[in-house]
Tab-separated table of C-alpha atoms and ligand atoms in Angstrom:
chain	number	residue	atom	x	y	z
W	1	UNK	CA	0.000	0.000	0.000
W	2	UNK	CA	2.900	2.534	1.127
W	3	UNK	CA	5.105	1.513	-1.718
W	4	UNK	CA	2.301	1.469	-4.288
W	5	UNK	CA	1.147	5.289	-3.125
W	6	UNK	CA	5.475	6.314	-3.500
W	7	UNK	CA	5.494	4.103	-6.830
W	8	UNK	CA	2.450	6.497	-7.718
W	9	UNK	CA	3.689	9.398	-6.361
W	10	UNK	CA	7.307	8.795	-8.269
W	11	UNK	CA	5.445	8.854	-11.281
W	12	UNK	CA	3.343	11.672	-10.870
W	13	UNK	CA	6.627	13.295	-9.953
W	14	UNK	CA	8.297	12.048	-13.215
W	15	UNK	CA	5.331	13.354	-15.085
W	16	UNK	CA	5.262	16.402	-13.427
W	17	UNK	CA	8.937	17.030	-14.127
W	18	UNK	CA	8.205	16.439	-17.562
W	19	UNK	CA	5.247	18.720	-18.012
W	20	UNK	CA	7.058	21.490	-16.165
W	21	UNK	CA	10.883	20.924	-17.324
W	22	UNK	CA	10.564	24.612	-19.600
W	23	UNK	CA	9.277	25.789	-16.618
W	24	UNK	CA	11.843	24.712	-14.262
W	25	UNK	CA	14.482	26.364	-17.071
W	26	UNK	CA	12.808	29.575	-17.302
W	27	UNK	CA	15.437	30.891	-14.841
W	28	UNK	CA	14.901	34.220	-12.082
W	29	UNK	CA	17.180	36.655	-12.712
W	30	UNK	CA	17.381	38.597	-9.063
W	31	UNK	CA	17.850	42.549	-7.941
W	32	UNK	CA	18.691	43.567	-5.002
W	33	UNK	CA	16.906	46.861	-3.919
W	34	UNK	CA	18.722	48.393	-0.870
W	35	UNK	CA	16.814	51.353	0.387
W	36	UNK	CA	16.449	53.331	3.701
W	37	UNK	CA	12.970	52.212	5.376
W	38	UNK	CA	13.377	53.108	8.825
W	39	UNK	CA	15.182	55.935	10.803
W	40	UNK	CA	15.405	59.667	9.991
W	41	UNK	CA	15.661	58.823	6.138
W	42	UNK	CA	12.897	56.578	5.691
W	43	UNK	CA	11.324	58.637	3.697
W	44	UNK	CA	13.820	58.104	0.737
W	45	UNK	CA	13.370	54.253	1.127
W	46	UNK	CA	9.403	54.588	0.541
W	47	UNK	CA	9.678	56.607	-2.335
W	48	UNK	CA	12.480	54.162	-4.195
W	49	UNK	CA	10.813	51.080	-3.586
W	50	UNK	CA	7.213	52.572	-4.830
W	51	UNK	CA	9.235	54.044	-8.056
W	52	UNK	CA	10.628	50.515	-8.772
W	53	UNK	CA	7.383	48.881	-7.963
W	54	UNK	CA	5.530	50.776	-9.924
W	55	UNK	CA	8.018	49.963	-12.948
W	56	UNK	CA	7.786	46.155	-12.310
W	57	UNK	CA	3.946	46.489	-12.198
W	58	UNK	CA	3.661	48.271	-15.443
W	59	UNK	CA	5.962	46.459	-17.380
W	60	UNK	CA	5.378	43.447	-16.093
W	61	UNK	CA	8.530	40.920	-14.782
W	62	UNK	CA	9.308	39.114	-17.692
W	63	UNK	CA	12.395	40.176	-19.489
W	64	UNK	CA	14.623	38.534	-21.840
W	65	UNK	CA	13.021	35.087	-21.040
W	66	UNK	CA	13.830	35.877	-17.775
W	67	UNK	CA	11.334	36.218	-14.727
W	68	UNK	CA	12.879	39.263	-12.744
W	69	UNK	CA	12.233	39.517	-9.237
W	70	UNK	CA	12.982	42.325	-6.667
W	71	UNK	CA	14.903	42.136	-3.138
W	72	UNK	CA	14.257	44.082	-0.976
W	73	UNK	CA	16.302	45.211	1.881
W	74	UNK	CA	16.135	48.180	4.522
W	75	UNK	CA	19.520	49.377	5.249
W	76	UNK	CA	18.156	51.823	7.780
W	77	UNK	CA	20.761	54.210	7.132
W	78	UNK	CA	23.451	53.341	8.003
W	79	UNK	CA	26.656	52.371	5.831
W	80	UNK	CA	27.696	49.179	7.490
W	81	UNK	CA	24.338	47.694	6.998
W	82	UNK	CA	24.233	48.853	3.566
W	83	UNK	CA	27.798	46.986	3.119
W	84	UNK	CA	26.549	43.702	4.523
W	85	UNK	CA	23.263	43.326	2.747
W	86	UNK	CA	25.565	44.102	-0.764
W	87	UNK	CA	27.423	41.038	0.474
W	88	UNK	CA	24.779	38.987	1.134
W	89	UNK	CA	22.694	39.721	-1.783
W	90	UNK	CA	25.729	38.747	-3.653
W	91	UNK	CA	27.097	35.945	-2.245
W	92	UNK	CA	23.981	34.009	-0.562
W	93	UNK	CA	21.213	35.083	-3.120
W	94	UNK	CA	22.981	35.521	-6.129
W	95	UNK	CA	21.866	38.426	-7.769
W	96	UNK	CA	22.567	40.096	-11.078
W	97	UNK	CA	22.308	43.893	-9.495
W	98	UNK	CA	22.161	45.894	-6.369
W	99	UNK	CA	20.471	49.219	-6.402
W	100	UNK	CA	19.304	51.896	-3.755
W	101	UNK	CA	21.572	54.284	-2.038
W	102	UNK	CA	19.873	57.074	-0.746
W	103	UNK	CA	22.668	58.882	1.329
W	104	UNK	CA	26.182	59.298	-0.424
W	105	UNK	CA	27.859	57.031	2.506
W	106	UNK	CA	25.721	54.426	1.835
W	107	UNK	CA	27.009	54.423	-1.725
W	108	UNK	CA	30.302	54.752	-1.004
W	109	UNK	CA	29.959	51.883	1.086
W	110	UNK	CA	29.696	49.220	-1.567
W	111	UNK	CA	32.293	50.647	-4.070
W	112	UNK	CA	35.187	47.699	-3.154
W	113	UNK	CA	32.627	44.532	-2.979
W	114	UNK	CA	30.885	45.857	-6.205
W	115	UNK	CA	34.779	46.186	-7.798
W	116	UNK	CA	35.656	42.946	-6.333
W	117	UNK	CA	32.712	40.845	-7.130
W	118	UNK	CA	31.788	42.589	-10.711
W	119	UNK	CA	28.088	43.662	-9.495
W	120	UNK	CA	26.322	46.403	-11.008
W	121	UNK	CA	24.984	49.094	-8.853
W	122	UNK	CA	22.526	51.311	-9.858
W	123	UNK	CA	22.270	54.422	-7.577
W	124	UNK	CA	18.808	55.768	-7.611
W	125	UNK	CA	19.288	58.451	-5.088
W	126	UNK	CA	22.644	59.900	-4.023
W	127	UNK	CA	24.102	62.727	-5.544
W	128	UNK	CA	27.787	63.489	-4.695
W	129	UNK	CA	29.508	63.546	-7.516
W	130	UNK	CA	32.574	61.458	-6.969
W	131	UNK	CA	30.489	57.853	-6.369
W	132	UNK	CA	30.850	56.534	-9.661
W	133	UNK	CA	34.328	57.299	-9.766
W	134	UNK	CA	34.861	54.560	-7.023
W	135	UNK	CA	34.031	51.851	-9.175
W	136	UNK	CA	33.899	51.009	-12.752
W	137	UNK	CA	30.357	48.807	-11.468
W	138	UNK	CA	28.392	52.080	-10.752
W	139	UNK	CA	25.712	53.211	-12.878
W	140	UNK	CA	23.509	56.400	-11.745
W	141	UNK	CA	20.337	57.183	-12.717
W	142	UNK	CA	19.369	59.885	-9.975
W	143	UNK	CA	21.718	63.326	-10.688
W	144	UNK	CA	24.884	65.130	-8.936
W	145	UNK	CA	24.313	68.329	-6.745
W	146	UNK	CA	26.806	70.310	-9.208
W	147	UNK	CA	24.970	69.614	-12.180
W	148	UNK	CA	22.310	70.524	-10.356
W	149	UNK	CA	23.216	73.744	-8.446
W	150	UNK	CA	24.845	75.444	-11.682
W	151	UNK	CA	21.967	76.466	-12.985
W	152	UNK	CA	20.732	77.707	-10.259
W	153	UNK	CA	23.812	80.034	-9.331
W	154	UNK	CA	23.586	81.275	-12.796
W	155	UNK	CA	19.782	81.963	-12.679
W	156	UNK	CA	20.172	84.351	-9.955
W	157	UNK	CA	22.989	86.113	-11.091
W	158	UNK	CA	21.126	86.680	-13.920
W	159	UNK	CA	18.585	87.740	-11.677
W	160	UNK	CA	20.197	90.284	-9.887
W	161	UNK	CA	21.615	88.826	-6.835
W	162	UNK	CA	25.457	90.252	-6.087
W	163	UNK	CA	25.892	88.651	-2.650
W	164	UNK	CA	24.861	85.422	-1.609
W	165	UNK	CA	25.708	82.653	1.574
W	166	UNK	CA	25.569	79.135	1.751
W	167	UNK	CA	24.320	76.461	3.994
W	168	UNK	CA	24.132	72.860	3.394
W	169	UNK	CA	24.239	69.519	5.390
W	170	UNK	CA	28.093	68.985	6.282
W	171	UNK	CA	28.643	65.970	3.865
W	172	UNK	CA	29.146	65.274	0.613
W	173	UNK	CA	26.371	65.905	-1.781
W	174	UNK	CA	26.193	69.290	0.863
W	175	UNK	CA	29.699	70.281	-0.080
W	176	UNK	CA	29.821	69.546	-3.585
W	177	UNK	CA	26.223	71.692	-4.007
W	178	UNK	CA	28.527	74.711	-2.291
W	179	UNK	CA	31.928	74.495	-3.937
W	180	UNK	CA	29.927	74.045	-7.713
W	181	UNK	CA	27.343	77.092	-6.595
W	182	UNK	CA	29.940	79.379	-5.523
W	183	UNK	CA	32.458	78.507	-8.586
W	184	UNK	CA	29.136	79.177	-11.447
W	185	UNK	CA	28.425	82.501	-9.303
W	186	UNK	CA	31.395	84.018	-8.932
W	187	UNK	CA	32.156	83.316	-12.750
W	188	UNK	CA	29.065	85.409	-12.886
W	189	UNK	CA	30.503	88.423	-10.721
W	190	UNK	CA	28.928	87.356	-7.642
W	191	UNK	CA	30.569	87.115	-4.104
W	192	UNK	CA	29.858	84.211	-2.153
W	193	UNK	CA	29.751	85.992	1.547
W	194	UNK	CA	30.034	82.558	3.447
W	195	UNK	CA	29.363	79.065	3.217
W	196	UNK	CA	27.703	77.323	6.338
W	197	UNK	CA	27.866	73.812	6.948
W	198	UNK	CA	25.149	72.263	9.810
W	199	UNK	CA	25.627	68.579	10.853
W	200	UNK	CA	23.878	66.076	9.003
W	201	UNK	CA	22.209	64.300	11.976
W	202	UNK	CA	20.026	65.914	14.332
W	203	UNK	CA	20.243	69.201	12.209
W	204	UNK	CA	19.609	72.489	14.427
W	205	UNK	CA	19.712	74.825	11.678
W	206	UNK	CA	18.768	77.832	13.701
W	207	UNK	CA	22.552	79.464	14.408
W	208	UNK	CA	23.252	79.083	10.747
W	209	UNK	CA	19.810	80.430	9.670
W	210	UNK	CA	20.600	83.901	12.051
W	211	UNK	CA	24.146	83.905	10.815
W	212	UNK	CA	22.815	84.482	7.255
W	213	UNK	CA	20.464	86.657	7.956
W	214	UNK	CA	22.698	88.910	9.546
W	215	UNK	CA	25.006	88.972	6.432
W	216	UNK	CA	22.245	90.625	4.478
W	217	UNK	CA	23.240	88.631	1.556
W	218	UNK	CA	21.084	89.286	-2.020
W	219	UNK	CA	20.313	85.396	-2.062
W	220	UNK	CA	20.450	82.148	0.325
W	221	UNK	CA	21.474	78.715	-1.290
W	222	UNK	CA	20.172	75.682	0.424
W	223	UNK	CA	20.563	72.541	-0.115
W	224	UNK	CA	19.751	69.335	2.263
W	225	UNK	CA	18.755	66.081	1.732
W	226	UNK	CA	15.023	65.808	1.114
W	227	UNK	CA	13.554	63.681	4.337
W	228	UNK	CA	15.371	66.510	6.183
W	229	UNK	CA	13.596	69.629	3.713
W	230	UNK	CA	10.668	70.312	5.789
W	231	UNK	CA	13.075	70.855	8.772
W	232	UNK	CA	15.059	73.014	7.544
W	233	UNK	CA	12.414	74.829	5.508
W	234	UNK	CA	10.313	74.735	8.708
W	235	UNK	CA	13.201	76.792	10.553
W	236	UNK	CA	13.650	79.106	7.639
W	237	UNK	CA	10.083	80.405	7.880
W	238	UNK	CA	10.418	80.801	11.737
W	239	UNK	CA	13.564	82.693	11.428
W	240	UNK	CA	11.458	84.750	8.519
W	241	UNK	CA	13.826	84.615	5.959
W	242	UNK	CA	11.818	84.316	3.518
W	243	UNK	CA	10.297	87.803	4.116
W	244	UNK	CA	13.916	89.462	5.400
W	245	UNK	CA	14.508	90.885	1.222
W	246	UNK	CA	16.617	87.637	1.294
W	247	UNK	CA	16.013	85.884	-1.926
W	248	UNK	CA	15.851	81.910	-0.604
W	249	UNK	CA	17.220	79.237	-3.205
W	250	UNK	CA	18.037	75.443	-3.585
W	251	UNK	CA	18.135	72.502	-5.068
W	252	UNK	CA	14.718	70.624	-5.550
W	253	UNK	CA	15.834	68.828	-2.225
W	254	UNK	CA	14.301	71.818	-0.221
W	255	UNK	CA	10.956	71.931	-1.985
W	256	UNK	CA	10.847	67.857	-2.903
W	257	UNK	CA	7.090	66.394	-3.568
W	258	UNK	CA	7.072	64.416	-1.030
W	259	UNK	CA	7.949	66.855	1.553
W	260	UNK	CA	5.819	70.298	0.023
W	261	UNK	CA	2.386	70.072	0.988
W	262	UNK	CA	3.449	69.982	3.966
W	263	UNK	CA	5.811	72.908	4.664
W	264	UNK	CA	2.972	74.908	3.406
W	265	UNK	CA	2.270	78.549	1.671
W	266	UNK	CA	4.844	80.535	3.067
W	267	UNK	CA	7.351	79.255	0.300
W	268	UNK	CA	5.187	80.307	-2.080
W	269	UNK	CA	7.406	81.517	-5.100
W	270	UNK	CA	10.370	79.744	-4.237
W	271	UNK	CA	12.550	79.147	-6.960
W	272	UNK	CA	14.814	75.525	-7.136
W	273	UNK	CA	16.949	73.690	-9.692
W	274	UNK	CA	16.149	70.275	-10.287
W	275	UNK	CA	15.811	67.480	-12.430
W	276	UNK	CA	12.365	66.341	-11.678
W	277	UNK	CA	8.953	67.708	-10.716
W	278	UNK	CA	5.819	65.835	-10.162
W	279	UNK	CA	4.159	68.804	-11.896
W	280	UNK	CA	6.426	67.787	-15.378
W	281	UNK	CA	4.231	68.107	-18.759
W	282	UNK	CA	4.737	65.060	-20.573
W	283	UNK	CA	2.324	62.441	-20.955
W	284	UNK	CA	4.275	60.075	-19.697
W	285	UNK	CA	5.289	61.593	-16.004
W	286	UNK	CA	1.462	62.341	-15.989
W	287	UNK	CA	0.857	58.613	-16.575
W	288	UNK	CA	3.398	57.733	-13.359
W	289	UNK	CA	2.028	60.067	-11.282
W	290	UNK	CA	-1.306	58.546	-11.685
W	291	UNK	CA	-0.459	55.294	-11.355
W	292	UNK	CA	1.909	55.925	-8.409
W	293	UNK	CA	-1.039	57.567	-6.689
W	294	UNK	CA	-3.387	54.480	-7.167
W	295	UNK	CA	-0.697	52.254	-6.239
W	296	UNK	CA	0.180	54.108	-3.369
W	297	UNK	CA	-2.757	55.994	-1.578
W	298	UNK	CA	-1.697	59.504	-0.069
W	299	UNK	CA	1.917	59.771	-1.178
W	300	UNK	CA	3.149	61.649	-4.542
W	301	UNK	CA	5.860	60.878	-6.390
W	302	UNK	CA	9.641	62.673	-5.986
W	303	UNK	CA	12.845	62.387	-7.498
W	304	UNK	CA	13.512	59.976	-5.056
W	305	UNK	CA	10.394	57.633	-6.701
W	306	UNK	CA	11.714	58.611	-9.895
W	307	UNK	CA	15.345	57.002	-9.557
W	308	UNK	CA	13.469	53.812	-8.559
W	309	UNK	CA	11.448	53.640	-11.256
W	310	UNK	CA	14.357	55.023	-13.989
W	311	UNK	CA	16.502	52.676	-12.061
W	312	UNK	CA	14.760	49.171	-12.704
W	313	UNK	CA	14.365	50.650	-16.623
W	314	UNK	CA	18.172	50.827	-16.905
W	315	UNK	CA	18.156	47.124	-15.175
W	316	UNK	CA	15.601	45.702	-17.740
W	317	UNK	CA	16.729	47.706	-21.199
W	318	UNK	CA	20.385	45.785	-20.066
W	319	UNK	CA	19.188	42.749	-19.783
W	320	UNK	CA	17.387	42.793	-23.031
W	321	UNK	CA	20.637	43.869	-24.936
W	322	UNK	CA	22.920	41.392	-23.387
W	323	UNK	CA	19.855	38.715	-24.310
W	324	UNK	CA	19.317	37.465	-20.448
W	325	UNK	CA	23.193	37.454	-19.942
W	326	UNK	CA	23.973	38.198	-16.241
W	327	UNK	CA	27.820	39.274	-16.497
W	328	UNK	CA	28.246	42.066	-14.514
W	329	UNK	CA	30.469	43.673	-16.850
W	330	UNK	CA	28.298	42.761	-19.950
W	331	UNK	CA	25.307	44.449	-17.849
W	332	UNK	CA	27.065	47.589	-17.128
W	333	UNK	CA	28.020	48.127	-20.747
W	334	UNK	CA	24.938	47.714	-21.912
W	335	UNK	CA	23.841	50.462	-19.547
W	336	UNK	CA	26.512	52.729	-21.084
W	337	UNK	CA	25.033	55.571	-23.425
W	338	UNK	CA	21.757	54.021	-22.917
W	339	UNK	CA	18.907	56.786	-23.777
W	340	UNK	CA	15.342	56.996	-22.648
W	341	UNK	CA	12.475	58.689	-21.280
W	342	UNK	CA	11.627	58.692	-17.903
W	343	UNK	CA	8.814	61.037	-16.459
W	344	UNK	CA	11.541	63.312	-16.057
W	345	UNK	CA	11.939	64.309	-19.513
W	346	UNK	CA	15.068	62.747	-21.992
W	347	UNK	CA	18.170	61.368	-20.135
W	348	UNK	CA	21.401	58.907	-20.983
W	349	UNK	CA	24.192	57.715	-19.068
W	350	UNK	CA	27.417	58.718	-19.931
W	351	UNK	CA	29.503	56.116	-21.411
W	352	UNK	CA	32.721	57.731	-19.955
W	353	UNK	CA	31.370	58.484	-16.484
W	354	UNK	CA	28.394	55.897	-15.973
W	355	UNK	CA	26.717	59.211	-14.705
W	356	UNK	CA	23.713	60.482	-16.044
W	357	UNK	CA	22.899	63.588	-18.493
W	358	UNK	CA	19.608	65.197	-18.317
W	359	UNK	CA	17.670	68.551	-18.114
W	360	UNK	CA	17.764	70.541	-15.055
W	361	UNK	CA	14.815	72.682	-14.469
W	362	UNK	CA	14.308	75.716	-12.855
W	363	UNK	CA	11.054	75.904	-10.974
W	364	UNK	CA	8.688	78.079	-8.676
W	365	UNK	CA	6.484	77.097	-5.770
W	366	UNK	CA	2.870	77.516	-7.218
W	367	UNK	CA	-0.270	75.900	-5.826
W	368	UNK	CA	-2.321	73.988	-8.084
W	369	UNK	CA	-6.005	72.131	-7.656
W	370	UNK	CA	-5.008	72.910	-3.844
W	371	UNK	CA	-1.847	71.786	-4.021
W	372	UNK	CA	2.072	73.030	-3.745
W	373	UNK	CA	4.209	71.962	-6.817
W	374	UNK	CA	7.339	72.335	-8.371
W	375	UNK	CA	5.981	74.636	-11.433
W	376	UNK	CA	9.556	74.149	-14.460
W	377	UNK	CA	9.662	77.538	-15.988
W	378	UNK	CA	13.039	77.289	-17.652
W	379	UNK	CA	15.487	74.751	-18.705
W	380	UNK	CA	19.323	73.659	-19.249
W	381	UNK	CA	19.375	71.351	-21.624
W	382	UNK	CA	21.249	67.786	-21.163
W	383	UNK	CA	23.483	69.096	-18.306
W	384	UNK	CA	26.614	66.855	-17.441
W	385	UNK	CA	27.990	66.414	-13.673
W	386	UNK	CA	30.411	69.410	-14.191
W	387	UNK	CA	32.693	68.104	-11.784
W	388	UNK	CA	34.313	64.795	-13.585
W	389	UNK	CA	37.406	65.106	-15.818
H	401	LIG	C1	21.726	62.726	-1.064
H	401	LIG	C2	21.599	63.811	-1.932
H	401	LIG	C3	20.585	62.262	-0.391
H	401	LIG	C4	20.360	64.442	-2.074
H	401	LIG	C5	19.362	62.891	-0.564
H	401	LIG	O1	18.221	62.476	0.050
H	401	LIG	C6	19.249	63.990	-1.390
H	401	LIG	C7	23.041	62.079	-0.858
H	401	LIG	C8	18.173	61.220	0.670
H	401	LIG	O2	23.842	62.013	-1.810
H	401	LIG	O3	23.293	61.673	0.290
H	401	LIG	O4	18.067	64.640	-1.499
């Protein structure tokens, strides 16, 4: 009776096998997403992993002949976490790419085990500009702070401003937005006054806030990273410098969509640089942000989303070219020079730098349908990080 019931079982299992062999050779190709879920940046890790989601959702997980599936991981933030999920990823589950990185340290982290173990690494978030310098396996999708704060410095120059100070989270996207903003607007005949650095954690932004306005500069350049916007933007209304004939700037970190409805009408008019803006006419950003409302009830998309979605793109469009081949290095040239459209508007990465090229808009705070958006009223066209050789 026993053996007769494994006898039948043996063959249903043989037959089984059988039936499903091209199933059982239709093979998973595995990413690893490593974003920030919990802790002061969680916000960044919400955004990325609806963005590449929302990407897998619409264009469904088949690609190459290969079923793609996404692994998660929350590196809370902090750099030695971020190091030993890249590790694990790689060595335990096997995958063909790691993405994420939402602060530059994070990034920086996995620069020797991507070298070492050939991985890919798409960085959907962090900005300074040296990352993909640090390994030949970096690809970015997101943007640097100095292609995005030179249009910005020359915007108000242009505008009038003669004076201006800095202040920026003491790091490196924070530094690399100062040094590029000063360089653009002194070219321009402006005199940067001071540049103020407040410590990325716990950020008390006060001191630095009162020691600009009392420097009486024409303009104030911001830039922090976006969880951390309506904290800083919350302390710059307080301190009323947006009334004190101080003319408040940034990158799109300080007004991100995420973070804008709620720091509310008093920045009003503020004009940013940045690379994307949920309010972006095309048809196809309009298309994301509907869908990543309905897949995500009561957020809106940011950059941050954006990256995640642009992100997986760069993952599948590889895979297609290299026909479901998982070589690291095959993957990563594939990536390079690779053009497309993302909600954003056009953008390619570099095949010198791995970094990307795209349009940075300059934008003003405007409400619309009872809303606060990024509104693009001018544009540089295909801007490259300014600060590689
Ligand atoms: C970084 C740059 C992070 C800009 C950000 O938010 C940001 C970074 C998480 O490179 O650390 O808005």
């Amino acid at each position: 009776m026993i053996f007769k019931s494994i006898l039948a079982g043996a063959v249903g299992l043989a037959a089984g096998l059988q039936f499903t062999a091209p199933a059982i050779s239709q093979e998973t190709v595995k990413v690893g997403l490593i974003a920030t879920l919990t802790g002061p940046q969680a916000a960044s890790g919400r955004q990325k992993v609806a963005g590449a989601r929302l990407y897998m959702q619409l264009n469904g997980n088949m690609v190459a002949g290969k079923k793609i599936e996404l692994i998660i991981k929350d590196d809370t933030g902090v750099a030695d976490v971020t190091r030993r999920h890249a590790q694990e990823l790689i060595v335990n589950d096997k995958v063909a790419a790691i993405a994420g990185f939402s602060l530059t340290p994070l990034a920086l982290a996995v620069a020797p085990v991507i070298t070492q173990a050939k991985m890919p690494a798409i960085i959907m978030t962090a900005g300074t500009s040296v990352i993909t310098e640090r390994s030949p396996f970096f690809v970015r999708v997101s943007f640097t702070l100095p292609q995005q704060s030179v249009p910005i410095a020359e915007w108000v120059a242009k505008n009038g401003a003669k004076t201006a100070v800095s202040l920026v989270s003491d790091y490196g996207p924070g530094i690399d937005a100062q040094n590029a903003f000063k360089m653009r607007f002194e070219e321009k005949g402006g005199k940067v006054l001071e540049q103020l650095k407040a410590p990325l954690a716990n950020p008390e932004f006060s001191p630095f806030l009162q020691r600009a306005k009392d420097l009486k500069p024409d303009a104030l350049f911001l830039f922090v990273p976006a969880p951390t916007a309506g904290a800083l933007m919350k302390q710059v209304i307080d301190r009323g410098l947006t009334e004190a004939n101080i003319k408040v700037i940034g990158t799109g970190d300080i007004t991100d969509d995420d973070q804008l409805n709620g720091i509310g009408d008093s920045v009003l008019g503020l004009v940013t640089s940045h690379f994307y803006s949920a309010a972006h006419d095309s048809a196809l950003n309009k298309k994301f942000v509907a869908e990543f409302k309905k897949a995500n009830p009561g957020m809106r998309p940011n950059f941050i989303g954006v990256g995640g979605w642009d992100g997986m793109h760069a993952f599948y469009e590889a895979l297609k070219k290299t026909n479901g081949d998982t070589d690291g290095t095959k993957l990563v040239d594939a990536m390079k020079g690779a053009t497309w459209e993302s909600p954003r508007g056009m953008m390619t990465i570099d095949p010198q730098t791995r970094d990307v090229i795209q349009d940075v808009y300059i934008r003003k705070v405007e409400k619309r349908d009872g809303e606060l958006y990024n509104i693009e009223f001018d544009v540089v066209k295909q801007v490259k990080d300014p600060m590689h050789k």
